[in-house]
mmCIF file of C-alpha atoms in Angstrom:
data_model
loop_
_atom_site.group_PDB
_atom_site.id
_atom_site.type_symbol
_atom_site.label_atom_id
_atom_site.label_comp_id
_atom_site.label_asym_id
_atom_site.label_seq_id
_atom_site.Cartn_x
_atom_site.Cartn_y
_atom_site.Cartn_z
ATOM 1 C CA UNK A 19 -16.349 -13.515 8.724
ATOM 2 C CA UNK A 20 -17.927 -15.336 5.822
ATOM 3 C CA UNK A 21 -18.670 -11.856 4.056
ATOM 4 C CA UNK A 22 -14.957 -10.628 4.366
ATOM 5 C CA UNK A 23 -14.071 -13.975 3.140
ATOM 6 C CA UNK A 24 -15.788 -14.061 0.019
ATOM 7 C CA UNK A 25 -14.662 -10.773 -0.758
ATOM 8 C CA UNK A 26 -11.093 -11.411 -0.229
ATOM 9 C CA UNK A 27 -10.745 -14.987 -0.881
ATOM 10 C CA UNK A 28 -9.437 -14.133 -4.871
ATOM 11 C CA UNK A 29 -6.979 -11.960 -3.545
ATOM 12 C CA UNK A 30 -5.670 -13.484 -1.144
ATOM 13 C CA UNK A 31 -4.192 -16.747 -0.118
ATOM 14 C CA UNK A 32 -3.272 -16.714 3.868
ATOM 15 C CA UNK A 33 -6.204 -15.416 6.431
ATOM 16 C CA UNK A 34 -5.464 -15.509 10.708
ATOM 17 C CA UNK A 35 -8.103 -15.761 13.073
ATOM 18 C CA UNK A 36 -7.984 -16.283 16.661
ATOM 19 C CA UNK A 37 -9.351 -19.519 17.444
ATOM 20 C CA UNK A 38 -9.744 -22.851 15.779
ATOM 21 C CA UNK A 39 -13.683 -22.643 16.216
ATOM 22 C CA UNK A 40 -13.191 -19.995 14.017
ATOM 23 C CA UNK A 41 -10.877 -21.428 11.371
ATOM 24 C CA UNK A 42 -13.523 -24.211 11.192
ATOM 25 C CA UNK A 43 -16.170 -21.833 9.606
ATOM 26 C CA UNK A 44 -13.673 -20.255 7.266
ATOM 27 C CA UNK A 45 -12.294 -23.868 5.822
ATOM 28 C CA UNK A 46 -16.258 -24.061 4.690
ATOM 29 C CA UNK A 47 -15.545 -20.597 2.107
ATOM 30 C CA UNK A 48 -11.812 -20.991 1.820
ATOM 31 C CA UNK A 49 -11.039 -24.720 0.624
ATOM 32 C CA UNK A 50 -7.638 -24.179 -0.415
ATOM 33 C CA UNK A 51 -5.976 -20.752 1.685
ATOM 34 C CA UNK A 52 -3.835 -21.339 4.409
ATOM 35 C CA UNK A 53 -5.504 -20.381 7.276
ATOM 36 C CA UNK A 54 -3.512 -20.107 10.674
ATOM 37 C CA UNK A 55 -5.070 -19.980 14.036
ATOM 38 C CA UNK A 56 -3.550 -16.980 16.538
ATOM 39 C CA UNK A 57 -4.256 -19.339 20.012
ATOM 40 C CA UNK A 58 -2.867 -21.815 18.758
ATOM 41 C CA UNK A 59 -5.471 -24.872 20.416
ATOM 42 C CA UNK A 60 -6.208 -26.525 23.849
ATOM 43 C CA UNK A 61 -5.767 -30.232 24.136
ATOM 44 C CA UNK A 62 -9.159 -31.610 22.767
ATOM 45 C CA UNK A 63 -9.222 -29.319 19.490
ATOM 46 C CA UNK A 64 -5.389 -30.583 18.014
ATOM 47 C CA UNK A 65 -7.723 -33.085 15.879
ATOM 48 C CA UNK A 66 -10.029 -30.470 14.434
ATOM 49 C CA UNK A 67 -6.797 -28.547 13.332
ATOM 50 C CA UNK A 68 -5.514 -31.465 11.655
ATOM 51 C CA UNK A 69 -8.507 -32.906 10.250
ATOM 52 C CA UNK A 70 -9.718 -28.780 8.336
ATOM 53 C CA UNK A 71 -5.842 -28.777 7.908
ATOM 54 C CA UNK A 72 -5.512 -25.415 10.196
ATOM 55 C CA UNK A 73 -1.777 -24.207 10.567
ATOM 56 C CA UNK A 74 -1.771 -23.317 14.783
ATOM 57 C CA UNK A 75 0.618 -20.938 16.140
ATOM 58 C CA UNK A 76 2.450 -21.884 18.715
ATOM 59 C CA UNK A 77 2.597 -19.541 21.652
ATOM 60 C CA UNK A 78 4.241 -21.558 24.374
ATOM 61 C CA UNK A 79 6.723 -24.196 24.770
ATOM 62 C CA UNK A 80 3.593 -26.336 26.540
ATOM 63 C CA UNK A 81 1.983 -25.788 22.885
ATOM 64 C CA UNK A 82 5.470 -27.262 20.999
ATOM 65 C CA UNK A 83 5.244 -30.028 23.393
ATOM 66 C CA UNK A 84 1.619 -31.028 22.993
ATOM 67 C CA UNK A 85 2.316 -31.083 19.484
ATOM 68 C CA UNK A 86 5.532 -32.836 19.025
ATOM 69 C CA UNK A 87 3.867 -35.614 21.413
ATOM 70 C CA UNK A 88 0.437 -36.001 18.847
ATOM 71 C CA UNK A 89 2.456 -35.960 15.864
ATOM 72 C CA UNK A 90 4.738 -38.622 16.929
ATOM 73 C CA UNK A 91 1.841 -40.714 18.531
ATOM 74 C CA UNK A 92 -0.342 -40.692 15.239
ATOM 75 C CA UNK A 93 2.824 -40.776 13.094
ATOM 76 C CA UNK A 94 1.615 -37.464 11.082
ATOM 77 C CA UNK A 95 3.982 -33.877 10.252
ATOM 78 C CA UNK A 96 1.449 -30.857 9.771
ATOM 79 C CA UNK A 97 2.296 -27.348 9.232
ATOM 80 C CA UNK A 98 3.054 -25.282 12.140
ATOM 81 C CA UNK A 99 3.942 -21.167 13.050
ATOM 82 C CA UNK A 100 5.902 -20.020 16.129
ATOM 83 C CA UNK A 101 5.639 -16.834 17.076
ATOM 84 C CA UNK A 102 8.123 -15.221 19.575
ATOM 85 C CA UNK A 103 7.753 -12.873 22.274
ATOM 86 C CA UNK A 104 9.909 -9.967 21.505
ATOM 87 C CA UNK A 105 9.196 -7.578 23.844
ATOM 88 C CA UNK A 106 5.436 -7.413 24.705
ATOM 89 C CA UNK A 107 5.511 -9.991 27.358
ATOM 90 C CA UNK A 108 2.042 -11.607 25.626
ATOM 91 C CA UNK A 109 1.768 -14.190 23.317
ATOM 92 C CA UNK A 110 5.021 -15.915 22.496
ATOM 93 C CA UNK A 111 8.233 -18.240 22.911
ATOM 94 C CA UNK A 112 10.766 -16.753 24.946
ATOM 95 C CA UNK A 113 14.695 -17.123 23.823
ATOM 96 C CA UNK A 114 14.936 -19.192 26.744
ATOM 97 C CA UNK A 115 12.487 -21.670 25.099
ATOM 98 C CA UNK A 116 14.387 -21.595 21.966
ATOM 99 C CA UNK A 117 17.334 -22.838 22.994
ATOM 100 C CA UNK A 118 15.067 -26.118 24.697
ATOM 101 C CA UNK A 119 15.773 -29.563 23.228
ATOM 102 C CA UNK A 120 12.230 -29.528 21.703
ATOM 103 C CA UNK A 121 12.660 -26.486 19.423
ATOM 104 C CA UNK A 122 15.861 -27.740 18.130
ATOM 105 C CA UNK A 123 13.880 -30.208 15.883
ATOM 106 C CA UNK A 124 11.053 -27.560 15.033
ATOM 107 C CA UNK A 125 10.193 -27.028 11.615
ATOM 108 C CA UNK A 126 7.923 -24.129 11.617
ATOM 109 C CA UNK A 127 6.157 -22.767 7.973
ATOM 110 C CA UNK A 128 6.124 -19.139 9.458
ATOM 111 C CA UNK A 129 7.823 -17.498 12.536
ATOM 112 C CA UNK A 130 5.932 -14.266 13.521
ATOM 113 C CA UNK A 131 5.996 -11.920 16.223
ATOM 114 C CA UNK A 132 3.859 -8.468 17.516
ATOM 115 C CA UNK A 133 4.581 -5.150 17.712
ATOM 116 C CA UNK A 134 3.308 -3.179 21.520
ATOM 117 C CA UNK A 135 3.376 0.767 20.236
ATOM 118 C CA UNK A 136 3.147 0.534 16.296
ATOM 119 C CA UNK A 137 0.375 2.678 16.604
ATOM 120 C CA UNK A 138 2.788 5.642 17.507
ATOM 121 C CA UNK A 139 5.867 5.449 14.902
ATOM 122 C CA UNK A 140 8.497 7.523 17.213
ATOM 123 C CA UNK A 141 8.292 4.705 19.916
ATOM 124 C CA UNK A 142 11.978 3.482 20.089
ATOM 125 C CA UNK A 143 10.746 0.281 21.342
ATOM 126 C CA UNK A 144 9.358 -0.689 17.707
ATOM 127 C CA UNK A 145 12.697 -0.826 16.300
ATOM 128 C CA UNK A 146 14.093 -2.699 19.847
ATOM 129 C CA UNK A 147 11.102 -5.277 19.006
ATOM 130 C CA UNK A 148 12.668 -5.798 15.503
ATOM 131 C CA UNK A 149 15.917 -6.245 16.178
ATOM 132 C CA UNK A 150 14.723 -8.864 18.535
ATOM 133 C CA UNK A 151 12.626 -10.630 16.238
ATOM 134 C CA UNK A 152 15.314 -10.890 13.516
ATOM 135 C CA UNK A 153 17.960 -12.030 16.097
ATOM 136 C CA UNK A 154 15.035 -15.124 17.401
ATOM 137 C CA UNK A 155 14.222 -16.063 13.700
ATOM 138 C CA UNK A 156 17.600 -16.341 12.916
ATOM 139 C CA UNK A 157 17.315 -19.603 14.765
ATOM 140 C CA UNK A 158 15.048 -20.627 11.618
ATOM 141 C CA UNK A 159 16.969 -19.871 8.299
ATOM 142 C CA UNK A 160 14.869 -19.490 5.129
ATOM 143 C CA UNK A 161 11.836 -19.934 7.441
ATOM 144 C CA UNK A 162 9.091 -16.887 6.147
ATOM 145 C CA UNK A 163 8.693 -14.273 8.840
ATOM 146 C CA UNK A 164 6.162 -11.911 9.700
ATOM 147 C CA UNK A 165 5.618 -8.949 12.524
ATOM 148 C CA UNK A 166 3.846 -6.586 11.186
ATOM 149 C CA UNK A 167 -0.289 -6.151 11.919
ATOM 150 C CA UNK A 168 -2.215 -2.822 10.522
ATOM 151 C CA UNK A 169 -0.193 -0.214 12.659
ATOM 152 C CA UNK A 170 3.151 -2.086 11.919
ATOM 153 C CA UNK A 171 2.378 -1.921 8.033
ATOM 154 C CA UNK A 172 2.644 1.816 7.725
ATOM 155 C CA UNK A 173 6.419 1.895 10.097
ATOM 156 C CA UNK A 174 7.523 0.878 6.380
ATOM 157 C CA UNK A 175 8.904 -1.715 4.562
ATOM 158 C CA UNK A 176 11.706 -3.068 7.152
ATOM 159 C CA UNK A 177 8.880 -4.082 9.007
ATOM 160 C CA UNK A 178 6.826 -5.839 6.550
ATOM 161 C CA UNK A 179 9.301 -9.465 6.215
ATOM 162 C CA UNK A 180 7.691 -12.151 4.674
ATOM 163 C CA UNK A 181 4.125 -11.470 5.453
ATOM 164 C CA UNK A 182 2.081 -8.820 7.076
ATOM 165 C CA UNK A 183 -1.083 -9.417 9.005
ATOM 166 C CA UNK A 184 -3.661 -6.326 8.598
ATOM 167 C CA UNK A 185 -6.606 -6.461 10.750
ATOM 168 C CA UNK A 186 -8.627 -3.318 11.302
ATOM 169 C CA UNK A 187 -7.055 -1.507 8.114
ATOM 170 C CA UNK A 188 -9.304 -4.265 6.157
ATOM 171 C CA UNK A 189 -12.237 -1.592 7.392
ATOM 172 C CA UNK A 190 -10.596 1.845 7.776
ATOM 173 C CA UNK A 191 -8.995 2.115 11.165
ATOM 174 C CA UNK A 192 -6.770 4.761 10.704
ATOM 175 C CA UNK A 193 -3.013 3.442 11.550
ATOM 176 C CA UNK A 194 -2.254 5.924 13.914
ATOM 177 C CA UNK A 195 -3.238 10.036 14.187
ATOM 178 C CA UNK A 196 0.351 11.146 12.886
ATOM 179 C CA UNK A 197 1.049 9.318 9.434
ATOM 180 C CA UNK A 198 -1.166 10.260 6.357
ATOM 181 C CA UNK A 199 -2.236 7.140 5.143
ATOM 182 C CA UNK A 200 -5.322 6.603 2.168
ATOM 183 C CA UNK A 201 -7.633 4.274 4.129
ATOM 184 C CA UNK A 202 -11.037 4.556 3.172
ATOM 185 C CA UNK A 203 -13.685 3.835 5.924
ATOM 186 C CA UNK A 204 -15.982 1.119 4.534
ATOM 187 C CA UNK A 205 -18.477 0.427 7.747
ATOM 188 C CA UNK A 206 -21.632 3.396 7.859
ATOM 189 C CA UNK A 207 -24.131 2.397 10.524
ATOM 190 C CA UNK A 208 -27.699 4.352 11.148
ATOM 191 C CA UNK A 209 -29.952 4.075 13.721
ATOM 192 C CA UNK A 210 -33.930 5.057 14.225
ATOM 193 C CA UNK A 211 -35.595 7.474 16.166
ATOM 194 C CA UNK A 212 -37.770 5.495 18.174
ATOM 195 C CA UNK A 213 -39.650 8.544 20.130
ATOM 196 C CA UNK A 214 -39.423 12.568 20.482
ATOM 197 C CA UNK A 215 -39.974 14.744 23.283
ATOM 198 C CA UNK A 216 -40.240 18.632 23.771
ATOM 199 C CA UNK A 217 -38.994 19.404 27.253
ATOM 200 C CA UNK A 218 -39.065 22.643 28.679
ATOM 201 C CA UNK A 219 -36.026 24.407 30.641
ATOM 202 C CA UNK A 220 -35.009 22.676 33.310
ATOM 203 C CA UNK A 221 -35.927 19.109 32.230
ATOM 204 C CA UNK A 222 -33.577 16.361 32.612
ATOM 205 C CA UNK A 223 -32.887 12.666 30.625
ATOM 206 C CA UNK A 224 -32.002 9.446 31.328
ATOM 207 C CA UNK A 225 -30.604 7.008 34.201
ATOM 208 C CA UNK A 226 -29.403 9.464 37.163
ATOM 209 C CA UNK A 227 -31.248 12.335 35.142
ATOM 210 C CA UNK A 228 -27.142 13.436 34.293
ATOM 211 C CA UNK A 229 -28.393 16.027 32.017
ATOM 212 C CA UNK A 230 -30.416 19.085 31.770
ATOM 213 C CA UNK A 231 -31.857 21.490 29.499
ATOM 214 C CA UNK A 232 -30.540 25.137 29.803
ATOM 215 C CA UNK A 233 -33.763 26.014 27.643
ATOM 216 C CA UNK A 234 -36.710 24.255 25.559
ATOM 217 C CA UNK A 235 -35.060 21.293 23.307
ATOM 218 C CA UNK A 236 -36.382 18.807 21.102
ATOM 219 C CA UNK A 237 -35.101 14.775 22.166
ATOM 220 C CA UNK A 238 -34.885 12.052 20.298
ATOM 221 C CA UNK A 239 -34.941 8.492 21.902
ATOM 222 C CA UNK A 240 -32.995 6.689 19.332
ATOM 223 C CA UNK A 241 -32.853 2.616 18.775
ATOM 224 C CA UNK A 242 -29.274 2.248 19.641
ATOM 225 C CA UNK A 243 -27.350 1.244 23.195
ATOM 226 C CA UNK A 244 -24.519 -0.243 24.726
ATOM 227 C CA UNK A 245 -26.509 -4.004 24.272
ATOM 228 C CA UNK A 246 -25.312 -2.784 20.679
ATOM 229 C CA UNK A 247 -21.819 -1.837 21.074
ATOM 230 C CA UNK A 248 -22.827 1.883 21.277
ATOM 231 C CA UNK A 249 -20.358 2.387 24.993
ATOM 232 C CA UNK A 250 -21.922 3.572 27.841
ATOM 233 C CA UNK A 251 -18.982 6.099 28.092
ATOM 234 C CA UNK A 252 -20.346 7.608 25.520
ATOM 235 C CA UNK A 253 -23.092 9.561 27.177
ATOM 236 C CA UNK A 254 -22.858 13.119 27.360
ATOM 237 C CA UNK A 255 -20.215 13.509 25.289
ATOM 238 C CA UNK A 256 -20.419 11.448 21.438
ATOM 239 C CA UNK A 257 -22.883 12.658 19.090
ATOM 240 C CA UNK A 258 -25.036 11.574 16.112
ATOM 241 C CA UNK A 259 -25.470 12.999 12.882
ATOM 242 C CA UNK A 260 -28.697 14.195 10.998
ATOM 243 C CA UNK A 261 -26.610 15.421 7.342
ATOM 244 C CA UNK A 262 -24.786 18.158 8.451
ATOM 245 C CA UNK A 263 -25.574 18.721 11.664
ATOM 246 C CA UNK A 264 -24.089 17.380 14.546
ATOM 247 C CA UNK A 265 -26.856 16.335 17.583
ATOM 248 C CA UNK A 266 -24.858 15.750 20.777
ATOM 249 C CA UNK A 267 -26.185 12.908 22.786
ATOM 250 C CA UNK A 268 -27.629 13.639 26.206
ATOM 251 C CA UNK A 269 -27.494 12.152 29.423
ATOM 252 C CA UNK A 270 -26.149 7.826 29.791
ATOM 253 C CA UNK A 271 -26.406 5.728 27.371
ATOM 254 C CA UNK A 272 -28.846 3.041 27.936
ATOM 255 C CA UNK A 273 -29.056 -0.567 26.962
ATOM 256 C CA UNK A 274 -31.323 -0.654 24.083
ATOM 257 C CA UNK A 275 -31.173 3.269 23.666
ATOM 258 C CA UNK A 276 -29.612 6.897 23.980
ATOM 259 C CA UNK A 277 -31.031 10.132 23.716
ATOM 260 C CA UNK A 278 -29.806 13.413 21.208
ATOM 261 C CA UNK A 279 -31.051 16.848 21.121
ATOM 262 C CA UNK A 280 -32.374 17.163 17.725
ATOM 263 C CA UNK A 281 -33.449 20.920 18.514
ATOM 264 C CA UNK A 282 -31.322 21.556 14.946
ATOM 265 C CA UNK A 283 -33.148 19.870 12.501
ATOM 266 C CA UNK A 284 -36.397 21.452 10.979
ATOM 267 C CA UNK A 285 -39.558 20.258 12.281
ATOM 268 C CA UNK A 286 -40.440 19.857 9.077
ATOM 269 C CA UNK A 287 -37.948 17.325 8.508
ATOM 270 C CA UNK A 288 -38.596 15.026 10.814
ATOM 271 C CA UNK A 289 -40.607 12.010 9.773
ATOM 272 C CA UNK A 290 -41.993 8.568 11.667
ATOM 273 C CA UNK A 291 -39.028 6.509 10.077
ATOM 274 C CA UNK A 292 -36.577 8.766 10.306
ATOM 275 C CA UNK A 293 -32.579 7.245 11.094
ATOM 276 C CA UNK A 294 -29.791 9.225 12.761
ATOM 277 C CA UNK A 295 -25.942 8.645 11.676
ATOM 278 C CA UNK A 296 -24.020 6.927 14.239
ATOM 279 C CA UNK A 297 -20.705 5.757 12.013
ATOM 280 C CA UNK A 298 -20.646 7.334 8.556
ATOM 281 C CA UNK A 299 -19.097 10.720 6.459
ATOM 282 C CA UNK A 300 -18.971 12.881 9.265
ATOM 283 C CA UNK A 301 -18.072 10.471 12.084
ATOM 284 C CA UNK A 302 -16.089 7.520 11.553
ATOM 285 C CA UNK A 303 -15.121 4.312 13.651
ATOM 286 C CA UNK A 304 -11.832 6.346 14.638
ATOM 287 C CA UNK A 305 -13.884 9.639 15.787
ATOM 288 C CA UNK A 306 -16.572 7.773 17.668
ATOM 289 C CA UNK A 307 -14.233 5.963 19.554
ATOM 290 C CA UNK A 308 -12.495 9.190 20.693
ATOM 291 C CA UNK A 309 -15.413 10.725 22.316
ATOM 292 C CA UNK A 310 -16.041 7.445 24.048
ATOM 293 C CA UNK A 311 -12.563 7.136 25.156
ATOM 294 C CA UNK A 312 -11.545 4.151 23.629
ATOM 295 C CA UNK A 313 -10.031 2.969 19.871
ATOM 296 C CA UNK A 314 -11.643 2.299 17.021
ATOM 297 C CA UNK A 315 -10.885 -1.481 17.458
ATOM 298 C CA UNK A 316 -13.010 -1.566 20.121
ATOM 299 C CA UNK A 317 -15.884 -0.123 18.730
ATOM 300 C CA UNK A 318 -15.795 -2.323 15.495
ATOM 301 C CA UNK A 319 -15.886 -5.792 17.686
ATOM 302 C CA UNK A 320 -18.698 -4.237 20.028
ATOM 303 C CA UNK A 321 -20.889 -3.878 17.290
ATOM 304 C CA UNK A 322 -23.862 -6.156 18.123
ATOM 305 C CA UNK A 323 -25.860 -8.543 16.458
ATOM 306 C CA UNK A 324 -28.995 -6.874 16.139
ATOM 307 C CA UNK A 325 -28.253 -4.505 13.456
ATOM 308 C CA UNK A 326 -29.711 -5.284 9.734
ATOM 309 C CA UNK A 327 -26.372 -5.742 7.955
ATOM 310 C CA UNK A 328 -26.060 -4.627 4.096
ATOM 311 C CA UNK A 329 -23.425 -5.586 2.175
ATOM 312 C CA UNK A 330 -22.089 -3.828 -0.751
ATOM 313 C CA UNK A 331 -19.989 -4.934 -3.268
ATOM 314 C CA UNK A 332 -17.239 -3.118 -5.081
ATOM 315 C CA UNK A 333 -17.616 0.188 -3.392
#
């Protein structure tokens, strides 16, 4: 968080993030952005929102309640979002709850809603979602609206309102597989070889020995696991990259490490600190995720806290 911050923090003057825990660390770097909080709050944290002056989104008519009630006990107006629930049946007011006496006096700074199958752009049900969202914020004339996160962004401008809200297109997660878009991937992640081993035909590797060697390969136990956000689904079918060369990895994926057959890369070439590549130029976020089954998202917030982080600027 406090790395994406600084970076975007001249650029840009209204960040989201989930809870107000959260928003608490990014007042610290971001003295003066508005900064709105996704969950809105739970009872106890309504005076840490007011006193880092964090905008909460109200998700429920419970929330508008709860907050109508501390506001008129302590006498104070703060800045509030609503966001509406226009067809995902998640987060969200219902049009039922906007036509409750407590909405009625509601003076919202942003109404926003969410989009269920942006990532596919031929979904009917995106369009269905707007047209609901524009007929709930007309309920709030001249109120700034927003619906669109990273997928939405790319359905085009109808969809953009007010404000939009990308997430994972901030690092390269492709929108969806059908529309060309020019994201650059900006995440590359390495791991070590921690060990090699020359098995012989008929050898196998790993928890439940899953896989076996049709003839003599080289393995490498590399550094990486699913403690790491490398997914256990992954084994057998993701690989790892030594330049060119594509080393599948074999057998399950441990905690704290995997196993490749290296049997491609010159023994010559292989050296005591030598790193693999797990996310880089020839696999990114969006291609590891697809041999593991999963989406890039997924991959990106598994990512563990071990890992030496670089940072580099203006790349």
């Amino acid at each position: 968080m406090e790395e994406v911050a600084r970076a975007l923090r001249d650029h840009v003057k209204t960040f989201f993030v989930a809870h107000p825990e959260e928003g608490k660390r990014l007042r610290s770097l971001l003295p003066s952005q508005r900064i709105f909080i996704l969950h809105g709050f739970l009872p106890n944290q309504i005076d840490d929102i007011v006193r880092y002056n964090l905008v909460p989104v109200l998700n429920s008519y419970a929330q508008v309640k709860q907050w109508q009630n501390f506001c008129k006990v302590h006498g104070c107006r703060h800045p509030v979002a609503l966001q509406f629930d226009s067809g995902m049946s998640r987060f969200g007011l219902s049009e039922e709850d906007l036509d409750r006496e407590a909405l009625s006096s509601c003076q919202p700074v942003l109404v926003m809603s969410h989009l269920a199958c942006a990532d596919h752009p031929n979904d009917a049900s995106n369009e269905w979602q707007r047209q609901n969202f524009i007929r709930m914020a007309q309920r709030f004339p001249g109120v700034p609206r927003s619906l669109a996160a990273s997928s939405g962004i790319f359905l085009g401008s109808k969809y953009h309102f007010d404000l939009v809200r990308p997430g994972a297109a901030l690092y390269g997660i492709a929108p969806n597989e059908e529309t060309p878009h020019s994201l650059k991937p900006v995440v590359e992640l390495d791991a070590r070889i921690l060990q090699i081993r020359h098995l012989t035909k008929g050898a196998s590797v790993g928890y439940g020995l899953t896989w076996e060697a049709k003839h003599a390969a080289r393995i490498a136990t590399v550094g990486i696991g699913y403690a790491d956000g490398f997914l256990r689904s992954a084994g057998n079918k993701a690989a790892l990259w030594w330049r060119d060369k594509r080393l599948p990895v074999v057998g399950r994926v441990s905690m704290d490490s995997l196993s490749v057959d290296i049997s491609t890369i010159p023994e010559a070439a292989l050296t005591d600190d030598m790193s693999l590549s797990v996310i880089g130029p020839h696999q990114d976020v969006d291609a590891l995720a697809r041999a593991s089954g999963t989406i890039g998202y997924e991959i990106l917030t598994s990512l563990g806290s071990r890992f030496s982080r670089i940072y580099c600027d203006n790349e």
